mmCIF file with all atom_site columns, C-alpha atoms and ligand atoms in Angstrom:
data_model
loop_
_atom_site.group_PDB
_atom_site.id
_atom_site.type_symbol
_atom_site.label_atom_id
_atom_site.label_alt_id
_atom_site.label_comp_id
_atom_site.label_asym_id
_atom_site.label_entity_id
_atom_site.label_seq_id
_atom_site.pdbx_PDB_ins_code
_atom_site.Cartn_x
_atom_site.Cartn_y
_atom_site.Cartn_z
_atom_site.occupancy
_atom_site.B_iso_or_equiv
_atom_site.pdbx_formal_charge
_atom_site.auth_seq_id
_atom_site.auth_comp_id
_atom_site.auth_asym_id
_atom_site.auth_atom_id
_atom_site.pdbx_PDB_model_num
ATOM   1   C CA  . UNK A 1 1   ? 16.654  -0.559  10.709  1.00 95.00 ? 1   UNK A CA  1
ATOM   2   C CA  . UNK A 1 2   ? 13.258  -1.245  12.704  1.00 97.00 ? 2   UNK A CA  1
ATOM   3   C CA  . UNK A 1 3   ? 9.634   -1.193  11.179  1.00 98.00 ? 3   UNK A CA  1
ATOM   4   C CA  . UNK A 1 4   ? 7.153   0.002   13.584  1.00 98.00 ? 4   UNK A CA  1
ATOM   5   C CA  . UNK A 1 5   ? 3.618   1.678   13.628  1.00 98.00 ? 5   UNK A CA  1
ATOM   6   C CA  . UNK A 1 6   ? 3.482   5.598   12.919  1.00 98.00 ? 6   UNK A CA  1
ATOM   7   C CA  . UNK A 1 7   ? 1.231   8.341   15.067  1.00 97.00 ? 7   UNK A CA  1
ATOM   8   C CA  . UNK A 1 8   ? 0.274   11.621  14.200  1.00 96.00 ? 8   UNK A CA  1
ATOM   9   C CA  . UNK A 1 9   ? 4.160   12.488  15.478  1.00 97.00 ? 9   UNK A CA  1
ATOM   10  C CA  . UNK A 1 10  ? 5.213   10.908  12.081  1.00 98.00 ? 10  UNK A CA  1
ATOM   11  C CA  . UNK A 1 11  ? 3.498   13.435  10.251  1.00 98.00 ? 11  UNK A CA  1
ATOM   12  C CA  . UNK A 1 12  ? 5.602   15.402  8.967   1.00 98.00 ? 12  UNK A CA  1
ATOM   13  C CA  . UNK A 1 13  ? 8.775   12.778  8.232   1.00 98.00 ? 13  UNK A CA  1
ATOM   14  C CA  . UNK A 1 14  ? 5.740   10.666  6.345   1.00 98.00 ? 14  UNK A CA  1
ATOM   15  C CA  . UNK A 1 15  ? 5.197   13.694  3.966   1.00 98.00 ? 15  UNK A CA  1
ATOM   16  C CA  . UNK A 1 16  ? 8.841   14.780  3.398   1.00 98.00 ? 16  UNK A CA  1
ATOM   17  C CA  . UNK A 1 17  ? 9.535   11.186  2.688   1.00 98.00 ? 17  UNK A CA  1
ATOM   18  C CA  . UNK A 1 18  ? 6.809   11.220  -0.248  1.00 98.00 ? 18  UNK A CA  1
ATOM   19  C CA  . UNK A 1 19  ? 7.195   14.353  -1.368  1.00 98.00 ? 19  UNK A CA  1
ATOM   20  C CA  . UNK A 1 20  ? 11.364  13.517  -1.980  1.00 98.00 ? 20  UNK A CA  1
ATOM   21  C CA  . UNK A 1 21  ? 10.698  9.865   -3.676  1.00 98.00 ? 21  UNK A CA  1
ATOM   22  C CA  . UNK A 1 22  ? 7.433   10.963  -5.599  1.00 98.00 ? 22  UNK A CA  1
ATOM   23  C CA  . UNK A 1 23  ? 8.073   12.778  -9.146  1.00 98.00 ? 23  UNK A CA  1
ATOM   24  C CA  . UNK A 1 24  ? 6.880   16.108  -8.677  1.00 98.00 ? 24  UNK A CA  1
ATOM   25  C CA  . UNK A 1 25  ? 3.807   16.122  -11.345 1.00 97.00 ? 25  UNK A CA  1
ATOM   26  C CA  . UNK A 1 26  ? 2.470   13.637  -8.128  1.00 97.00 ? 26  UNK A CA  1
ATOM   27  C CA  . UNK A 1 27  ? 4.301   14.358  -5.470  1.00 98.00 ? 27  UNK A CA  1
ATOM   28  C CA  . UNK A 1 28  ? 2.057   16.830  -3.758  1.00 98.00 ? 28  UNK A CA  1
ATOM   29  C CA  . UNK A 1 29  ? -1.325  14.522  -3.749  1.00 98.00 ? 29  UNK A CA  1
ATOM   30  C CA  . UNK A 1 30  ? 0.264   11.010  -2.715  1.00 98.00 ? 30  UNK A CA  1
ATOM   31  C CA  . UNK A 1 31  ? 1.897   13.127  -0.005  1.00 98.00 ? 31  UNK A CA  1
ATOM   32  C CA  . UNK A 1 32  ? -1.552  14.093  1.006   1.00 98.00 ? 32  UNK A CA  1
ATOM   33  C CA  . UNK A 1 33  ? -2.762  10.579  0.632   1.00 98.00 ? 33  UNK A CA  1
ATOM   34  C CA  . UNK A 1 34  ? 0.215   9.517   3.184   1.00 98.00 ? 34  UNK A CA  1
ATOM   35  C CA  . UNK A 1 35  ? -0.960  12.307  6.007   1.00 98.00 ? 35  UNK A CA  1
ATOM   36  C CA  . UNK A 1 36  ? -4.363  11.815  5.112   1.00 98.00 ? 36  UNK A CA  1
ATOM   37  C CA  . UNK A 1 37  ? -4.663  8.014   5.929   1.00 98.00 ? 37  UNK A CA  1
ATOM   38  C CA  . UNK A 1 38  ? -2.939  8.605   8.892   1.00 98.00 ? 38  UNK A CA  1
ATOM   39  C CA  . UNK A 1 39  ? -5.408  10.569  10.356  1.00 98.00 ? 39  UNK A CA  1
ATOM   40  C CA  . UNK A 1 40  ? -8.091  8.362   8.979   1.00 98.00 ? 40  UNK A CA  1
ATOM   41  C CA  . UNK A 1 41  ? -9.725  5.866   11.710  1.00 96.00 ? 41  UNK A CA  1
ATOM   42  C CA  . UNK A 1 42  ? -11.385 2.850   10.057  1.00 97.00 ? 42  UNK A CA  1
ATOM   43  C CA  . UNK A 1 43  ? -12.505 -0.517  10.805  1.00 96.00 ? 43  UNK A CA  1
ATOM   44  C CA  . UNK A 1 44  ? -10.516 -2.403  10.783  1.00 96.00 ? 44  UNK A CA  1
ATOM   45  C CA  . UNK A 1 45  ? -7.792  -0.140  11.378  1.00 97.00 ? 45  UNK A CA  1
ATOM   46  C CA  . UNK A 1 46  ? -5.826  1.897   8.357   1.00 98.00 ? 46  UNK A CA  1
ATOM   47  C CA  . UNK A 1 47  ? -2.204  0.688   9.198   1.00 98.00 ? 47  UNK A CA  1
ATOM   48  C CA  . UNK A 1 48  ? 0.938   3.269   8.491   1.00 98.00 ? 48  UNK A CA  1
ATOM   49  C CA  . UNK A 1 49  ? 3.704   1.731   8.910   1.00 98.00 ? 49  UNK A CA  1
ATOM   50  C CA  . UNK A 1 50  ? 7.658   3.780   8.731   1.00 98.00 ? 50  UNK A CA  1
ATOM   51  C CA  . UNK A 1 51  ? 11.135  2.738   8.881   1.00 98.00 ? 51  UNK A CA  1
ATOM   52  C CA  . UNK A 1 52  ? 13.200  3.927   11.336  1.00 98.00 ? 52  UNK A CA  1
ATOM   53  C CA  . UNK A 1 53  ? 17.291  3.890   10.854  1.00 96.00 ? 53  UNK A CA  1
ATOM   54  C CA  . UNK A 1 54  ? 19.762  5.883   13.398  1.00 93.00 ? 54  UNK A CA  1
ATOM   55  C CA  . UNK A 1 55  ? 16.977  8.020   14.894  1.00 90.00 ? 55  UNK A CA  1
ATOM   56  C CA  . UNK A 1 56  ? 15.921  9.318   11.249  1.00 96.00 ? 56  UNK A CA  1
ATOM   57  C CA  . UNK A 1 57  ? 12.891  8.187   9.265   1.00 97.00 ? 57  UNK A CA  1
ATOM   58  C CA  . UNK A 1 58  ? 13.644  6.619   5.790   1.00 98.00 ? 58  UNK A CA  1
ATOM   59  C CA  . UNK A 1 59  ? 10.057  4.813   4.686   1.00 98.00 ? 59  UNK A CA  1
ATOM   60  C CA  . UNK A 1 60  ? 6.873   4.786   4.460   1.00 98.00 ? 60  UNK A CA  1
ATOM   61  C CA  . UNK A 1 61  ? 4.110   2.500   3.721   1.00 99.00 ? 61  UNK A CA  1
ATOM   62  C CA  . UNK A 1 62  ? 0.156   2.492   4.191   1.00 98.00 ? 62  UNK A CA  1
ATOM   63  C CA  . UNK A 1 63  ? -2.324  -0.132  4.047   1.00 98.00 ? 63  UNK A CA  1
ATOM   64  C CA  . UNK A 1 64  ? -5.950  0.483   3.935   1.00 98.00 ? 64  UNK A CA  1
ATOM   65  C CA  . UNK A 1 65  ? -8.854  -1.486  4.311   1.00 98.00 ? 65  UNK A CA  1
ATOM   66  C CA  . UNK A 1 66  ? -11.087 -2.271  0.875   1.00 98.00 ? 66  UNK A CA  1
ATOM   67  C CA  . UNK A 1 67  ? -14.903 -3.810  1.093   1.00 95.00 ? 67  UNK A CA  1
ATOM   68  C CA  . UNK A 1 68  ? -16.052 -6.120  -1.245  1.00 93.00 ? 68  UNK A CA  1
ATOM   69  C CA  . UNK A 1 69  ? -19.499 -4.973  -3.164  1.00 85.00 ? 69  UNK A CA  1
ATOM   70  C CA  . UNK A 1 70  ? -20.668 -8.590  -3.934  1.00 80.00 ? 70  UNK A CA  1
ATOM   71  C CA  . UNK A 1 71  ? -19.184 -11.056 -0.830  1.00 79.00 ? 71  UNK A CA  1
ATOM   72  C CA  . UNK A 1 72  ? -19.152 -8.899  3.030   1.00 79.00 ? 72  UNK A CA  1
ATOM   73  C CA  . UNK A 1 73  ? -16.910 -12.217 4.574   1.00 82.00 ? 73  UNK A CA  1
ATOM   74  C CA  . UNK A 1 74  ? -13.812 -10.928 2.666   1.00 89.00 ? 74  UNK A CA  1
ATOM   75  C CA  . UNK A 1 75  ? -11.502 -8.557  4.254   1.00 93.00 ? 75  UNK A CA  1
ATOM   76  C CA  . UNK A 1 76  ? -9.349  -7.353  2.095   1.00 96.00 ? 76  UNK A CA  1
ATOM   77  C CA  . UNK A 1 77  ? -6.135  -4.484  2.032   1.00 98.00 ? 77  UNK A CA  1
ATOM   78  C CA  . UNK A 1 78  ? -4.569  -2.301  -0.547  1.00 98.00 ? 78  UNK A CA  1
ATOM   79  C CA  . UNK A 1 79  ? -0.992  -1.278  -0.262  1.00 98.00 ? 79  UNK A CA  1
ATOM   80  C CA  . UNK A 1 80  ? -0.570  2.548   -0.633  1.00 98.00 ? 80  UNK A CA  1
ATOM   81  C CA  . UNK A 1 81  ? 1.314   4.841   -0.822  1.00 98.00 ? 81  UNK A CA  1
ATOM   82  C CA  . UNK A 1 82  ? 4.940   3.100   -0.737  1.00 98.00 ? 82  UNK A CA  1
ATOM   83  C CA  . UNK A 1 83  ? 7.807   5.413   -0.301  1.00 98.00 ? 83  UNK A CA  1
ATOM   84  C CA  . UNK A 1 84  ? 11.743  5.267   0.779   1.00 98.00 ? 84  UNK A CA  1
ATOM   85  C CA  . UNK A 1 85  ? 14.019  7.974   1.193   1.00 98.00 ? 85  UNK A CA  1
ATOM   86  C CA  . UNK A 1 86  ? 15.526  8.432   -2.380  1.00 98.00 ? 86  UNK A CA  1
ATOM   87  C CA  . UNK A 1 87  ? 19.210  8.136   -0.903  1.00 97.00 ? 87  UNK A CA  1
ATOM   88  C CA  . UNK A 1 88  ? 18.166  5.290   1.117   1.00 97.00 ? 88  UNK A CA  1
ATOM   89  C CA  . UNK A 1 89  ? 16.723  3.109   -2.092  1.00 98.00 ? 89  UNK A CA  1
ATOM   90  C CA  . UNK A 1 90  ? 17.633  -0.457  -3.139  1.00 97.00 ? 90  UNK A CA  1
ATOM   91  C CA  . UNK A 1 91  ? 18.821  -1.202  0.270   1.00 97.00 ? 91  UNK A CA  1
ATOM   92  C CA  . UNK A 1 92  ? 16.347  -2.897  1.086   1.00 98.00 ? 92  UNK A CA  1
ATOM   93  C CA  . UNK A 1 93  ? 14.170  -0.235  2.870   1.00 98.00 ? 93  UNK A CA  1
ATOM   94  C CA  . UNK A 1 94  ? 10.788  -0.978  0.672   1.00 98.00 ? 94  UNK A CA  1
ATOM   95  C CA  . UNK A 1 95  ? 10.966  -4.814  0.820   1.00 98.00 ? 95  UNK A CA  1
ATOM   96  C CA  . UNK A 1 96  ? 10.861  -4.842  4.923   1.00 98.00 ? 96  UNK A CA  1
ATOM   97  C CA  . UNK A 1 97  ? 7.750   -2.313  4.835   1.00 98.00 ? 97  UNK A CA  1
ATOM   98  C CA  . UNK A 1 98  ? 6.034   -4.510  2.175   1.00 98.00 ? 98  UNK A CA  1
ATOM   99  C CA  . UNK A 1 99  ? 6.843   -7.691  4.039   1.00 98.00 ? 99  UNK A CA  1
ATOM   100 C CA  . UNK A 1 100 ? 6.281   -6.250  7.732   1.00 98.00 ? 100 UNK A CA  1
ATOM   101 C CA  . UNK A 1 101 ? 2.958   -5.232  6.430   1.00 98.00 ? 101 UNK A CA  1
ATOM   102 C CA  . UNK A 1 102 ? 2.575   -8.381  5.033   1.00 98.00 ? 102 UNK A CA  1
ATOM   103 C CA  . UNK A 1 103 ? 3.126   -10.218 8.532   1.00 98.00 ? 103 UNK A CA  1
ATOM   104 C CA  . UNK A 1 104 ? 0.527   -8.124  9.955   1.00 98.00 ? 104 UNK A CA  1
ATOM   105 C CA  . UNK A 1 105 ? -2.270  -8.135  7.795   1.00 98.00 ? 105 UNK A CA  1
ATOM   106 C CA  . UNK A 1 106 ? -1.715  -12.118 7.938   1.00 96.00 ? 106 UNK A CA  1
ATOM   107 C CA  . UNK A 1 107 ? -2.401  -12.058 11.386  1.00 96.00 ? 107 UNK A CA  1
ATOM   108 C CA  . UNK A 1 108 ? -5.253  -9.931  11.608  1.00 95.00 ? 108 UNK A CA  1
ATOM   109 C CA  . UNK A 1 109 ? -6.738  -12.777 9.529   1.00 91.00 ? 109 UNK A CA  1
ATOM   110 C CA  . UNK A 1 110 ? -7.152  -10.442 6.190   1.00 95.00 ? 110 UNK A CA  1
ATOM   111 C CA  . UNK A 1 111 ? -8.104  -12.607 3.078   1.00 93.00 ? 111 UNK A CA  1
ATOM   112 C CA  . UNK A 1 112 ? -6.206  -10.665 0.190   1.00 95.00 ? 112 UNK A CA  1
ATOM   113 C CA  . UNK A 1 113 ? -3.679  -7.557  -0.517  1.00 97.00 ? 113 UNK A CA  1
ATOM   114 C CA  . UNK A 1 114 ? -3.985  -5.087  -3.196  1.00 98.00 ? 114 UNK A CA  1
ATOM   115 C CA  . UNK A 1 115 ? -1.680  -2.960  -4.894  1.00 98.00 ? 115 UNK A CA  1
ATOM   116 C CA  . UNK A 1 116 ? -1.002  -0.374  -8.257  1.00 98.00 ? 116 UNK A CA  1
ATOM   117 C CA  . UNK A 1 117 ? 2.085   -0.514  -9.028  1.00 98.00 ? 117 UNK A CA  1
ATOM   118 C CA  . UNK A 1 118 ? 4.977   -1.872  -10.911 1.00 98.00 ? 118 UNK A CA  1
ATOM   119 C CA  . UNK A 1 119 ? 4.828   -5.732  -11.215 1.00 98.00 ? 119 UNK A CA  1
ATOM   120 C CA  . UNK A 1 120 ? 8.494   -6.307  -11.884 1.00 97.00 ? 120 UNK A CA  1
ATOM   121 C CA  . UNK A 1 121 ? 8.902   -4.926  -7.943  1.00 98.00 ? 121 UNK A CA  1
ATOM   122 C CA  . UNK A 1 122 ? 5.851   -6.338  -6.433  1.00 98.00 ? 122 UNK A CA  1
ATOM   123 C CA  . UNK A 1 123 ? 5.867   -9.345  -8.334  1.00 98.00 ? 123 UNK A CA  1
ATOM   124 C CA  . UNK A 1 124 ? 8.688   -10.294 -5.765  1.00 97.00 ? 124 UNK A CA  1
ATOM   125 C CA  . UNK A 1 125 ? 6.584   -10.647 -2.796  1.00 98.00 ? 125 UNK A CA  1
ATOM   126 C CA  . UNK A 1 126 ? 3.858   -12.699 -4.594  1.00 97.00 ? 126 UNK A CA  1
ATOM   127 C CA  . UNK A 1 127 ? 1.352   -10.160 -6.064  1.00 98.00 ? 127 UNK A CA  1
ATOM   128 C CA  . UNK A 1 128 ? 0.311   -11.069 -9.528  1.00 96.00 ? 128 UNK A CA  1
ATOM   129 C CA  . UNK A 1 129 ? -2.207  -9.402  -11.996 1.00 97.00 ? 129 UNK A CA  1
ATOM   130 C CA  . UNK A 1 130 ? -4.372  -13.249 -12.760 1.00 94.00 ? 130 UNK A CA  1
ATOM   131 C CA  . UNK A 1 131 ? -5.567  -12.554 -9.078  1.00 93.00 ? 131 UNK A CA  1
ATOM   132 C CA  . UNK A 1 132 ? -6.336  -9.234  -8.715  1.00 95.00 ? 132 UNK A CA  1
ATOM   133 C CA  . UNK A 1 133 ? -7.762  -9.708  -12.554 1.00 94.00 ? 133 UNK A CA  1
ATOM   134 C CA  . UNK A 1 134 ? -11.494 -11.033 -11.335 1.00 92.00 ? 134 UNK A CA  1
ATOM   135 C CA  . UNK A 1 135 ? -11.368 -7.661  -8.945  1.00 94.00 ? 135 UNK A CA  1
ATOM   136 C CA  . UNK A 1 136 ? -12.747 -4.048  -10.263 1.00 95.00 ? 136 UNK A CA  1
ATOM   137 C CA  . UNK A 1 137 ? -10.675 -1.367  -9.188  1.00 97.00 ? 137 UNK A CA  1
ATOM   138 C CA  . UNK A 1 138 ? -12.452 1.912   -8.269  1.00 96.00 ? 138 UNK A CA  1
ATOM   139 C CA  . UNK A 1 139 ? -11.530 3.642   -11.341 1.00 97.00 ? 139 UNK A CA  1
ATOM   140 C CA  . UNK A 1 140 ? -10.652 3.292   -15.001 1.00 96.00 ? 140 UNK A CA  1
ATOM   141 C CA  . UNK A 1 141 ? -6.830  2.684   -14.767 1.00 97.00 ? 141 UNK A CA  1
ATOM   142 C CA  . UNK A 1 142 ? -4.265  4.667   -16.623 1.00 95.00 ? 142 UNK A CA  1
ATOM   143 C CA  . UNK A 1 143 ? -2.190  1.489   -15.984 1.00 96.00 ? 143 UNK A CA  1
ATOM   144 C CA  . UNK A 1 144 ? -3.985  -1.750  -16.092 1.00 97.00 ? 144 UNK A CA  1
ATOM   145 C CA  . UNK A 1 145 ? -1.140  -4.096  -16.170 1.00 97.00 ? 145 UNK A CA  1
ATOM   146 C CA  . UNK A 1 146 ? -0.128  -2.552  -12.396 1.00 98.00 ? 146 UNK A CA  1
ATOM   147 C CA  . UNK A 1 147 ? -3.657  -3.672  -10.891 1.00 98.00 ? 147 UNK A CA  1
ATOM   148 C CA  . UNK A 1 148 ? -1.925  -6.876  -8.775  1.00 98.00 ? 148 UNK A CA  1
ATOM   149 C CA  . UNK A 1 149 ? -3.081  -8.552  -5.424  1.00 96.00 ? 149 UNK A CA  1
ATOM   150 C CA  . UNK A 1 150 ? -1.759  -11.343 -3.392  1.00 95.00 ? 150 UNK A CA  1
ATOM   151 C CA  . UNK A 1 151 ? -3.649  -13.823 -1.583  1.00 93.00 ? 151 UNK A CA  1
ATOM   152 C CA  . UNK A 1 152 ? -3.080  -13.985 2.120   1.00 93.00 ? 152 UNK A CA  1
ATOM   153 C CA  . UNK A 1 153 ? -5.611  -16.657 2.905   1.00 82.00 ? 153 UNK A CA  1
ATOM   154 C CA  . UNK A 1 154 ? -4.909  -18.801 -0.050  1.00 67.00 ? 154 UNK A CA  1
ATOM   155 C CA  . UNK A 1 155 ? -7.514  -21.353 0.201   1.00 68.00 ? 155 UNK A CA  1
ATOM   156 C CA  . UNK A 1 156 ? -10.670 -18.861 -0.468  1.00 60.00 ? 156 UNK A CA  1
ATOM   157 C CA  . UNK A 1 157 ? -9.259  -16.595 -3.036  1.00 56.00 ? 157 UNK A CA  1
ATOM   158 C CA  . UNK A 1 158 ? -10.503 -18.712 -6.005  1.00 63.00 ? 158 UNK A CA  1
ATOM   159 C CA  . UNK A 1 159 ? -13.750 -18.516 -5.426  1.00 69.00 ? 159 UNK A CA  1
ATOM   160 C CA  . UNK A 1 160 ? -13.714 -14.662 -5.022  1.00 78.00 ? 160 UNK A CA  1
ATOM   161 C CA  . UNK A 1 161 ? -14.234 -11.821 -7.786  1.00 84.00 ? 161 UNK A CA  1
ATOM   162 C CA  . UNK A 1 162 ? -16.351 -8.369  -7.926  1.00 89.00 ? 162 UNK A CA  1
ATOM   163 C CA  . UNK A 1 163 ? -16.005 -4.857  -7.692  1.00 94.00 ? 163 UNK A CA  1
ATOM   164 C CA  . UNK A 1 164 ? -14.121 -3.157  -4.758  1.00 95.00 ? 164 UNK A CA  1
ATOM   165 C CA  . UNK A 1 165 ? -14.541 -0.017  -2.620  1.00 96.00 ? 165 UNK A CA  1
ATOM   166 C CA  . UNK A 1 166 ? -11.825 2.057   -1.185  1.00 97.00 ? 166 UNK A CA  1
ATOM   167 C CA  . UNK A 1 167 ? -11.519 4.597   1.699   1.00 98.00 ? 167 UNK A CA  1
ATOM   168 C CA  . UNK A 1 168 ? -12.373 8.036   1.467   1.00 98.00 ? 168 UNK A CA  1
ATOM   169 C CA  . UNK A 1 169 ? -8.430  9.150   0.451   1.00 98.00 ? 169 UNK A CA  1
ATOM   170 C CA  . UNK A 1 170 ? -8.414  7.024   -2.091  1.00 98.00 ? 170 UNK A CA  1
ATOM   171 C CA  . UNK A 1 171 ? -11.747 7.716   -3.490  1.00 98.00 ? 171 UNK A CA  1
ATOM   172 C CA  . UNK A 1 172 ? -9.776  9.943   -6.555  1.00 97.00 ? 172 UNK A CA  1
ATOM   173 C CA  . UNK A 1 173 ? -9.470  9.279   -9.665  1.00 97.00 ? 173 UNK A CA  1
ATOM   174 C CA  . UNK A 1 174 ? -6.166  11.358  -10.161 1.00 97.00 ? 174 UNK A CA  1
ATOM   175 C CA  . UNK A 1 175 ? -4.588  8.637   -7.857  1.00 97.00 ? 175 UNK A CA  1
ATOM   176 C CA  . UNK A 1 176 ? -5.383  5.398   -10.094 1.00 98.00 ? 176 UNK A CA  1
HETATM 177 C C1  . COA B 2 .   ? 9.652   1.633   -5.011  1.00 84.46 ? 201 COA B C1  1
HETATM 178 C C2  . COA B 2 .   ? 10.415  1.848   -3.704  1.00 84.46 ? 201 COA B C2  1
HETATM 179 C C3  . COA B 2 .   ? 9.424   2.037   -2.574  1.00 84.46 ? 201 COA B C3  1
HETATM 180 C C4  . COA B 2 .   ? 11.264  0.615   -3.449  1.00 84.46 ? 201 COA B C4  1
HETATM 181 O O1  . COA B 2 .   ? 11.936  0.774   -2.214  1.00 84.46 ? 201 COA B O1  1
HETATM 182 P P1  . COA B 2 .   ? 13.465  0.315   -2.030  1.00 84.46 ? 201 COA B P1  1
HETATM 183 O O2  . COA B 2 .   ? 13.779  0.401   -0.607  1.00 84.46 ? 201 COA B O2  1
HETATM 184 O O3  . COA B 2 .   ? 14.291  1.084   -2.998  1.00 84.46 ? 201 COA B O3  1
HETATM 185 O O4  . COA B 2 .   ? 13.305  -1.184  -2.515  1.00 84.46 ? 201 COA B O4  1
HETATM 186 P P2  . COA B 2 .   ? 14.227  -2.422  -2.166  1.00 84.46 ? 201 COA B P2  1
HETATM 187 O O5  . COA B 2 .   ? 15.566  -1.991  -1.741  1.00 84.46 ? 201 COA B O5  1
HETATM 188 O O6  . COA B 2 .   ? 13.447  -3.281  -1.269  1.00 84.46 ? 201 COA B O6  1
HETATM 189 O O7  . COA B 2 .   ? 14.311  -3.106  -3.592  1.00 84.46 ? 201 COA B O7  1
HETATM 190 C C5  . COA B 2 .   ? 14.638  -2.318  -4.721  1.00 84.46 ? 201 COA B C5  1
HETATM 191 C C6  . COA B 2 .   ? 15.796  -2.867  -5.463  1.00 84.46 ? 201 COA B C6  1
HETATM 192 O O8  . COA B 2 .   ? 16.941  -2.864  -4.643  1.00 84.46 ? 201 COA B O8  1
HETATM 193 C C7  . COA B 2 .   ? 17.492  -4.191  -4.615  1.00 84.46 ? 201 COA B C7  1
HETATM 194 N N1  . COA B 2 .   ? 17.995  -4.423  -3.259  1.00 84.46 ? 201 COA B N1  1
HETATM 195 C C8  . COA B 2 .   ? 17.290  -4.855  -2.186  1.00 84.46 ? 201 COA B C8  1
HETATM 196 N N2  . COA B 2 .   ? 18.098  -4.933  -1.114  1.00 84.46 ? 201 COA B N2  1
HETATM 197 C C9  . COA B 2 .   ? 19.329  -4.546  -1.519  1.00 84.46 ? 201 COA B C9  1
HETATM 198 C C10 . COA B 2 .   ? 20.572  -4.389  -0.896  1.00 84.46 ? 201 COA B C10 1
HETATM 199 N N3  . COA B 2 .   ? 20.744  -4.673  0.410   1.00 84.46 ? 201 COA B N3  1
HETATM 200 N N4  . COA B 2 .   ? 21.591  -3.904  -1.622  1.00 84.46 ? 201 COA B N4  1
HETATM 201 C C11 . COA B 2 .   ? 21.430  -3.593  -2.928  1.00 84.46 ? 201 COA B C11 1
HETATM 202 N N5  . COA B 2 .   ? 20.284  -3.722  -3.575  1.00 84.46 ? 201 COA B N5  1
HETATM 203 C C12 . COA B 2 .   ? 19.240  -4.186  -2.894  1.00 84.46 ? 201 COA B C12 1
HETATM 204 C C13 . COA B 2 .   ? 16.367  -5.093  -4.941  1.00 84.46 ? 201 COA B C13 1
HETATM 205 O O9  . COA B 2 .   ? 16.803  -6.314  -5.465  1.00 84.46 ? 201 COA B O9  1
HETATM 206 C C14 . COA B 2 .   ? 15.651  -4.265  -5.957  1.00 84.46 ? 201 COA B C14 1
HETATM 207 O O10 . COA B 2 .   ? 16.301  -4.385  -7.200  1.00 84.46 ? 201 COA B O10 1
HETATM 208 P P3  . COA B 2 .   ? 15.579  -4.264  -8.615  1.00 84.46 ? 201 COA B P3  1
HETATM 209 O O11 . COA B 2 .   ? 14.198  -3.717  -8.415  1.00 84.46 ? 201 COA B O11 1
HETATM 210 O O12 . COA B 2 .   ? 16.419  -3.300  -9.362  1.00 84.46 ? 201 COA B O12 1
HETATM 211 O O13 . COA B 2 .   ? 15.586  -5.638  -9.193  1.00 84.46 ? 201 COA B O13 1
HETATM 212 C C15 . COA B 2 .   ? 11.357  3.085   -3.783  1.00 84.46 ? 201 COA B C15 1
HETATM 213 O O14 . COA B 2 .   ? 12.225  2.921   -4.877  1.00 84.46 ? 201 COA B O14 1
HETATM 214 C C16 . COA B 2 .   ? 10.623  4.404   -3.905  1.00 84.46 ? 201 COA B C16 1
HETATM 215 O O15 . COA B 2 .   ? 10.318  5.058   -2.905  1.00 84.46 ? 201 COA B O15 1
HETATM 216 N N6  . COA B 2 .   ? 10.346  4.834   -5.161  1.00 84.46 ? 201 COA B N6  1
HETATM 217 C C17 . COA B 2 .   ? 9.638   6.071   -5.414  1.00 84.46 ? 201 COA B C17 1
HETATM 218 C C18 . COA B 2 .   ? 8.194   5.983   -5.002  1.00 84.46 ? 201 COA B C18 1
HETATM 219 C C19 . COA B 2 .   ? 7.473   4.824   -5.664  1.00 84.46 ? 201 COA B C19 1
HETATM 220 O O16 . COA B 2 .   ? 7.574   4.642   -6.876  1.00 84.46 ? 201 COA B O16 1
HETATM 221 N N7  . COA B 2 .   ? 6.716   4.059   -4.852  1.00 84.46 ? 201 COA B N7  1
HETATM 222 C C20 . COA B 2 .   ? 5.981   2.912   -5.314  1.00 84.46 ? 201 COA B C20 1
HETATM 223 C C21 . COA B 2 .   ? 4.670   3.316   -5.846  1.00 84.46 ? 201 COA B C21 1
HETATM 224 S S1  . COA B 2 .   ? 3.706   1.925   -6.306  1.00 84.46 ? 201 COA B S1  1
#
């Protein structure tokens, strides 16, 4: 299985992919989300990442920039969508994404990762709701206890807190 960056080729795999491991009452706008933040140019870059195994694409994962409202010298990330080809789950298919991502972001000197979702999963890879806790999310969340961040530059994050600003995709309320 190899990790590597996705183009505009990708398209299509990256929304059959989300479409298949999304429920269907969602299905339809995180698949959206996917395509759309991989057409979305940013700076510093939007970074879509998919899984490659015997020629066929089995994951997914996007990580887009966030801006800080009260500090401009933090860059920060948020994780989203995540998706693996249902017949391809618990193999370990998510956790390389995550952690390739991870790797990146580390080296293009980003300060902290966000991410909604289920802390029993992400929990594993460091992200814990006390940090994200002194960040405000967008939007009122239908499930605060899944509002978790990890540190990637561990000796700032203390000192940081505020609300944050997403990219256009994610500027929807139907999302968080
Ligand atoms: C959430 C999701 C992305 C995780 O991807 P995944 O590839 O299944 O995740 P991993 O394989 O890395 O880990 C999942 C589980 O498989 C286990 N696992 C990891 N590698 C394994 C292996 N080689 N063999 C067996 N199990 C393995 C992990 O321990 C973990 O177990 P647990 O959560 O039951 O304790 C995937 O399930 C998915 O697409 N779900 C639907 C969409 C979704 O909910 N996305 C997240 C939104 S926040």
């Amino acid at each position: 299985m190899k990790i590597r960056t996705a183009s505009r080729t990708d398209k299509d795999d990256i929304s059959r992919i989300n479409l298949a491991a999304f429920p269907e009452e969602e299905n339809k706008l995180i698949s959206n989300l996917a395509t759309d933040l991989l057409a979305l140019k940013t700076t510093p870059i939007t970074l879509s990442l998919v899984a490659e195994s015997e020629a066929s694409t089995v994951g997914h994962a996007a990580f887009s920039p966030v801006t800080f409202t009260n500090c401009e010298s933090i860059q920060g990330y948020i994780l989203a969508p995540l998706a693996v080809k249902p017949c391809r789950q618990k193999t370990g298919i998510g956790s390389s994404l995550v952690e390739d991502g991870i790797r990146r972001l580390s080296k293009m000197d980003v300060d902290i990762l966000f991410v909604y979702g289920d802390p029993k999963y992400y929990g594993r890879f460091g992200f814990s709701a006390a940090i994200a806790e002194p960040f405000k999310p967008p939007y009122d969340l239908q499930f605060p206890f899944g509002w978790l961040a990890m540190p990637l530059d561990k000796a700032l994050a203390k000192e940081w807190s505020g609300p944050i600003a997403c990219v256009p995709p994610l500027c929807n309320p139907e999302l968080w």
